[in-house]
GROMACS .gro file of C-alpha atoms in nm:
model
  240
    1UNK     CA    1  10.854  -3.751   1.557
    2UNK     CA    2  10.504  -3.886   1.612
    3UNK     CA    3  10.238  -3.739   1.386
    4UNK     CA    4   9.869  -3.726   1.473
    5UNK     CA    5   9.662  -3.616   1.169
    6UNK     CA    6   9.395  -3.434   1.369
    7UNK     CA    7   9.224  -3.106   1.293
    8UNK     CA    8   9.037  -2.912   1.560
    9UNK     CA    9   8.663  -2.884   1.507
   10UNK     CA   10   8.595  -2.537   1.643
   11UNK     CA   11   8.412  -2.310   1.401
   12UNK     CA   12   8.718  -2.097   1.324
   13UNK     CA   13   8.949  -2.397   1.296
   14UNK     CA   14   8.717  -2.569   1.050
   15UNK     CA   15   8.732  -2.297   0.785
   16UNK     CA   16   8.919  -2.412   0.472
   17UNK     CA   17   9.177  -2.134   0.503
   18UNK     CA   18   9.255  -2.209   0.869
   19UNK     CA   19   9.295  -2.578   0.788
   20UNK     CA   20   9.528  -2.497   0.499
   21UNK     CA   21   9.738  -2.284   0.733
   22UNK     CA   22   9.755  -2.577   0.974
   23UNK     CA   23   9.876  -2.807   0.695
   24UNK     CA   24  10.150  -2.556   0.624
   25UNK     CA   25  10.256  -2.545   0.990
   26UNK     CA   26  10.260  -2.924   1.026
   27UNK     CA   27  10.449  -2.975   0.701
   28UNK     CA   28  10.706  -2.715   0.807
   29UNK     CA   29  10.759  -2.909   1.129
   30UNK     CA   30  10.844  -3.206   0.905
   31UNK     CA   31  11.104  -3.006   0.715
   32UNK     CA   32  10.900  -2.874   0.422
   33UNK     CA   33  10.986  -2.527   0.292
   34UNK     CA   34  10.685  -2.482   0.064
   35UNK     CA   35  10.329  -2.602   0.029
   36UNK     CA   36  10.099  -2.587  -0.273
   37UNK     CA   37   9.742  -2.714  -0.270
   38UNK     CA   38   9.556  -2.753  -0.598
   39UNK     CA   39   9.189  -2.846  -0.598
   40UNK     CA   40   9.076  -2.997  -0.927
   41UNK     CA   41   8.698  -3.058  -0.924
   42UNK     CA   42   8.577  -3.317  -1.170
   43UNK     CA   43   8.393  -3.173  -1.471
   44UNK     CA   44   8.066  -3.306  -1.329
   45UNK     CA   45   8.132  -3.203  -0.971
   46UNK     CA   46   7.835  -3.029  -0.807
   47UNK     CA   47   8.078  -2.787  -0.646
   48UNK     CA   48   8.228  -2.628  -0.953
   49UNK     CA   49   8.253  -2.290  -0.778
   50UNK     CA   50   8.544  -2.417  -0.568
   51UNK     CA   51   8.860  -2.243  -0.694
   52UNK     CA   52   9.111  -2.461  -0.874
   53UNK     CA   53   9.409  -2.319  -0.687
   54UNK     CA   54   9.327  -2.278  -0.319
   55UNK     CA   55   9.665  -2.198  -0.171
   56UNK     CA   56  10.034  -2.175  -0.251
   57UNK     CA   57  10.328  -2.012  -0.075
   58UNK     CA   58  10.569  -2.132  -0.345
   59UNK     CA   59  10.456  -1.899  -0.625
   60UNK     CA   60  10.505  -1.528  -0.550
   61UNK     CA   61  10.368  -1.269  -0.794
   62UNK     CA   62  10.094  -1.502  -0.913
   63UNK     CA   63   9.943  -1.235  -1.137
   64UNK     CA   64  10.247  -1.224  -1.366
   65UNK     CA   65  10.152  -1.367  -1.705
   66UNK     CA   66  10.461  -1.587  -1.728
   67UNK     CA   67  10.381  -1.739  -1.389
   68UNK     CA   68  10.020  -1.803  -1.485
   69UNK     CA   69  10.129  -1.992  -1.796
   70UNK     CA   70  10.379  -2.199  -1.602
   71UNK     CA   71  10.129  -2.278  -1.328
   72UNK     CA   72   9.880  -2.397  -1.589
   73UNK     CA   73  10.134  -2.647  -1.722
   74UNK     CA   74  10.206  -2.763  -1.369
   75UNK     CA   75   9.833  -2.808  -1.307
   76UNK     CA   76   9.824  -3.038  -1.609
   77UNK     CA   77  10.095  -3.250  -1.446
   78UNK     CA   78   9.895  -3.258  -1.124
   79UNK     CA   79   9.590  -3.374  -1.319
   80UNK     CA   80   9.797  -3.662  -1.454
   81UNK     CA   81   9.917  -3.756  -1.105
   82UNK     CA   82   9.557  -3.747  -0.982
   83UNK     CA   83   9.454  -3.981  -1.262
   84UNK     CA   84   9.743  -4.219  -1.184
   85UNK     CA   85   9.656  -4.223  -0.814
   86UNK     CA   86  10.007  -4.251  -0.673
   87UNK     CA   87  10.239  -3.989  -0.516
   88UNK     CA   88  10.541  -3.875  -0.711
   89UNK     CA   89  10.829  -3.634  -0.667
   90UNK     CA   90  10.955  -3.347  -0.875
   91UNK     CA   91  11.303  -3.481  -0.951
   92UNK     CA   92  11.163  -3.811  -1.075
   93UNK     CA   93  10.915  -3.631  -1.299
   94UNK     CA   94  11.194  -3.419  -1.445
   95UNK     CA   95  11.376  -3.738  -1.545
   96UNK     CA   96  11.073  -3.867  -1.735
   97UNK     CA   97  11.051  -3.707  -2.078
   98UNK     CA   98  10.704  -3.854  -2.131
   99UNK     CA   99  10.564  -3.627  -1.858
  100UNK     CA  100  10.787  -3.320  -1.856
  101UNK     CA  101  10.990  -3.215  -2.160
  102UNK     CA  102  11.339  -3.074  -2.115
  103UNK     CA  103  11.245  -2.712  -2.189
  104UNK     CA  104  10.959  -2.713  -1.941
  105UNK     CA  105  11.173  -2.891  -1.681
  106UNK     CA  106  11.433  -2.615  -1.705
  107UNK     CA  107  11.168  -2.349  -1.647
  108UNK     CA  108  11.039  -2.532  -1.340
  109UNK     CA  109  11.391  -2.582  -1.209
  110UNK     CA  110  11.464  -2.209  -1.236
  111UNK     CA  111  11.140  -2.119  -1.063
  112UNK     CA  112  11.164  -2.361  -0.772
  113UNK     CA  113  11.536  -2.299  -0.720
  114UNK     CA  114  11.462  -1.931  -0.664
  115UNK     CA  115  11.245  -2.037  -0.372
  116UNK     CA  116  11.502  -2.274  -0.224
  117UNK     CA  117  11.318  -2.587  -0.338
  118UNK     CA  118  11.527  -2.882  -0.455
  119UNK     CA  119  11.256  -3.148  -0.467
  120UNK     CA  120  10.880  -3.165  -0.411
  121UNK     CA  121  10.659  -3.450  -0.292
  122UNK     CA  122  10.334  -3.445  -0.490
  123UNK     CA  123  10.042  -3.631  -0.334
  124UNK     CA  124   9.706  -3.687  -0.509
  125UNK     CA  125   9.407  -3.650  -0.276
  126UNK     CA  126   9.046  -3.754  -0.320
  127UNK     CA  127   8.721  -3.654  -0.153
  128UNK     CA  128   8.343  -3.672  -0.182
  129UNK     CA  129   8.155  -3.486  -0.459
  130UNK     CA  130   8.431  -3.584  -0.704
  131UNK     CA  131   8.656  -3.315  -0.559
  132UNK     CA  132   9.012  -3.422  -0.623
  133UNK     CA  133   9.341  -3.242  -0.584
  134UNK     CA  134   9.714  -3.243  -0.523
  135UNK     CA  135   9.910  -3.139  -0.218
  136UNK     CA  136  10.273  -3.059  -0.291
  137UNK     CA  137  10.541  -3.025  -0.025
  138UNK     CA  138  10.872  -2.871  -0.125
  139UNK     CA  139  11.206  -2.961   0.039
  140UNK     CA  140  11.561  -2.833   0.024
  141UNK     CA  141  11.684  -3.182  -0.064
  142UNK     CA  142  11.592  -3.494  -0.258
  143UNK     CA  143  11.273  -3.655  -0.127
  144UNK     CA  144  11.447  -3.992  -0.116
  145UNK     CA  145  11.698  -3.854   0.137
  146UNK     CA  146  11.429  -3.766   0.393
  147UNK     CA  147  11.413  -3.947   0.725
  148UNK     CA  148  11.208  -4.270   0.719
  149UNK     CA  149  10.837  -4.212   0.767
  150UNK     CA  150  10.825  -3.845   0.660
  151UNK     CA  151  10.653  -3.917   0.328
  152UNK     CA  152  10.399  -4.144   0.500
  153UNK     CA  153  10.321  -3.868   0.748
  154UNK     CA  154  10.274  -3.620   0.466
  155UNK     CA  155  10.040  -3.861   0.284
  156UNK     CA  156   9.829  -3.903   0.598
  157UNK     CA  157   9.823  -3.527   0.655
  158UNK     CA  158   9.720  -3.461   0.294
  159UNK     CA  159   9.449  -3.727   0.281
  160UNK     CA  160   9.280  -3.638   0.610
  161UNK     CA  161   9.305  -3.264   0.553
  162UNK     CA  162   9.160  -3.275   0.203
  163UNK     CA  163   8.855  -3.469   0.323
  164UNK     CA  164   8.806  -3.221   0.608
  165UNK     CA  165   8.829  -2.925   0.371
  166UNK     CA  166   8.586  -3.081   0.124
  167UNK     CA  167   8.349  -3.143   0.416
  168UNK     CA  168   8.331  -2.767   0.472
  169UNK     CA  169   8.192  -2.724   0.122
  170UNK     CA  170   7.972  -3.030   0.162
  171UNK     CA  171   7.811  -2.876   0.472
  172UNK     CA  172   7.712  -2.576   0.261
  173UNK     CA  173   7.574  -2.804  -0.011
  174UNK     CA  174   7.357  -2.992   0.234
  175UNK     CA  175   7.207  -2.666   0.366
  176UNK     CA  176   7.076  -2.579   0.019
  177UNK     CA  177   6.697  -2.562   0.016
  178UNK     CA  178   6.489  -2.640  -0.291
  179UNK     CA  179   6.124  -2.544  -0.330
  180UNK     CA  180   5.866  -2.819  -0.373
  181UNK     CA  181   5.845  -2.751  -0.746
  182UNK     CA  182   6.226  -2.735  -0.786
  183UNK     CA  183   6.252  -3.071  -0.611
  184UNK     CA  184   5.993  -3.219  -0.848
  185UNK     CA  185   6.178  -3.087  -1.152
  186UNK     CA  186   6.512  -3.217  -1.023
  187UNK     CA  187   6.360  -3.558  -0.950
  188UNK     CA  188   6.232  -3.586  -1.306
  189UNK     CA  189   6.571  -3.477  -1.436
  190UNK     CA  190   6.722  -3.758  -1.229
  191UNK     CA  191   6.482  -3.998  -1.402
  192UNK     CA  192   6.626  -3.887  -1.735
  193UNK     CA  193   6.334  -3.672  -1.850
  194UNK     CA  194   6.386  -3.375  -2.080
  195UNK     CA  195   6.254  -3.026  -2.014
  196UNK     CA  196   5.977  -3.092  -2.269
  197UNK     CA  197   5.886  -3.420  -2.096
  198UNK     CA  198   5.874  -3.253  -1.755
  199UNK     CA  199   5.659  -2.967  -1.883
  200UNK     CA  200   5.407  -3.223  -2.012
  201UNK     CA  201   5.414  -3.424  -1.687
  202UNK     CA  202   5.366  -3.118  -1.466
  203UNK     CA  203   5.130  -2.938  -1.705
  204UNK     CA  204   5.333  -2.617  -1.738
  205UNK     CA  205   5.518  -2.440  -2.018
  206UNK     CA  206   5.870  -2.560  -2.112
  207UNK     CA  207   5.998  -2.207  -2.042
  208UNK     CA  208   5.874  -2.241  -1.685
  209UNK     CA  209   6.059  -2.571  -1.640
  210UNK     CA  210   6.366  -2.409  -1.793
  211UNK     CA  211   6.345  -2.133  -1.531
  212UNK     CA  212   6.320  -2.388  -1.249
  213UNK     CA  213   6.615  -2.575  -1.394
  214UNK     CA  214   6.827  -2.260  -1.403
  215UNK     CA  215   6.739  -2.186  -1.039
  216UNK     CA  216   6.847  -2.538  -0.942
  217UNK     CA  217   7.177  -2.493  -1.127
  218UNK     CA  218   7.237  -2.160  -0.950
  219UNK     CA  219   7.166  -2.302  -0.604
  220UNK     CA  220   7.402  -2.596  -0.652
  221UNK     CA  221   7.665  -2.396  -0.841
  222UNK     CA  222   7.656  -2.626  -1.145
  223UNK     CA  223   7.615  -2.565  -1.516
  224UNK     CA  224   7.445  -2.875  -1.651
  225UNK     CA  225   7.185  -3.142  -1.581
  226UNK     CA  226   7.438  -3.410  -1.486
  227UNK     CA  227   7.596  -3.182  -1.226
  228UNK     CA  228   7.255  -3.094  -1.083
  229UNK     CA  229   7.149  -3.458  -1.059
  230UNK     CA  230   7.477  -3.558  -0.893
  231UNK     CA  231   7.438  -3.274  -0.645
  232UNK     CA  232   7.078  -3.370  -0.573
  233UNK     CA  233   7.158  -3.737  -0.521
  234UNK     CA  234   7.474  -3.666  -0.318
  235UNK     CA  235   7.287  -3.436  -0.080
  236UNK     CA  236   6.977  -3.654  -0.055
  237UNK     CA  237   6.746  -3.404  -0.226
  238UNK     CA  238   6.638  -3.665  -0.483
  239UNK     CA  239   6.683  -4.038  -0.540
  240UNK     CA  240   6.740  -4.257  -0.844
   0.00000   0.00000   0.00000
């Protein structure tokens, strides 16, 4: 089966949710029975408002407390895979005590078995704005028994799709407008100046600079100076 990792660029097709649905359809055509997509923004990402879990059809009743706790542990595993930078599979992880202990492995096995999942291919994905994630494709058999080329197709699908989805958020970031004074404050922040320094430079009260800073944070959806500077530099609002 020939795979072309293309995503239509019509307005409706470019929404994150429609692209996620397309990933699900394509992965199902490759034999996958489940798809989970975790987005894990870096702590200094200028897009911290992006939800950590964007989509999953493998975890029914997500509001149940026991599921939430289990998902959190799984997210920790995904964070490790993201940091390692190489795809892995569920059965291999279960065999490695250093990553998944026996008790936790049994809980996962019970959960995934109830959804007909025998093994899962877990692919780390990376995008601009330090937005990283994992795409996980569940199968009814061991990943290593799949037809040649299936895992490569899934990796291509995951990589291209994640970048496209991140681009949707990036478009919104680049449409953010700062006032002249907000731009000045952000530029001085990028130069490493404190609120007190900036108030002296611009000849206004520190409380006024603090108000401008909070407005900048709100517009970019960040919570600290580093995030604001990264957002400003990434979107071309300021330079270093």
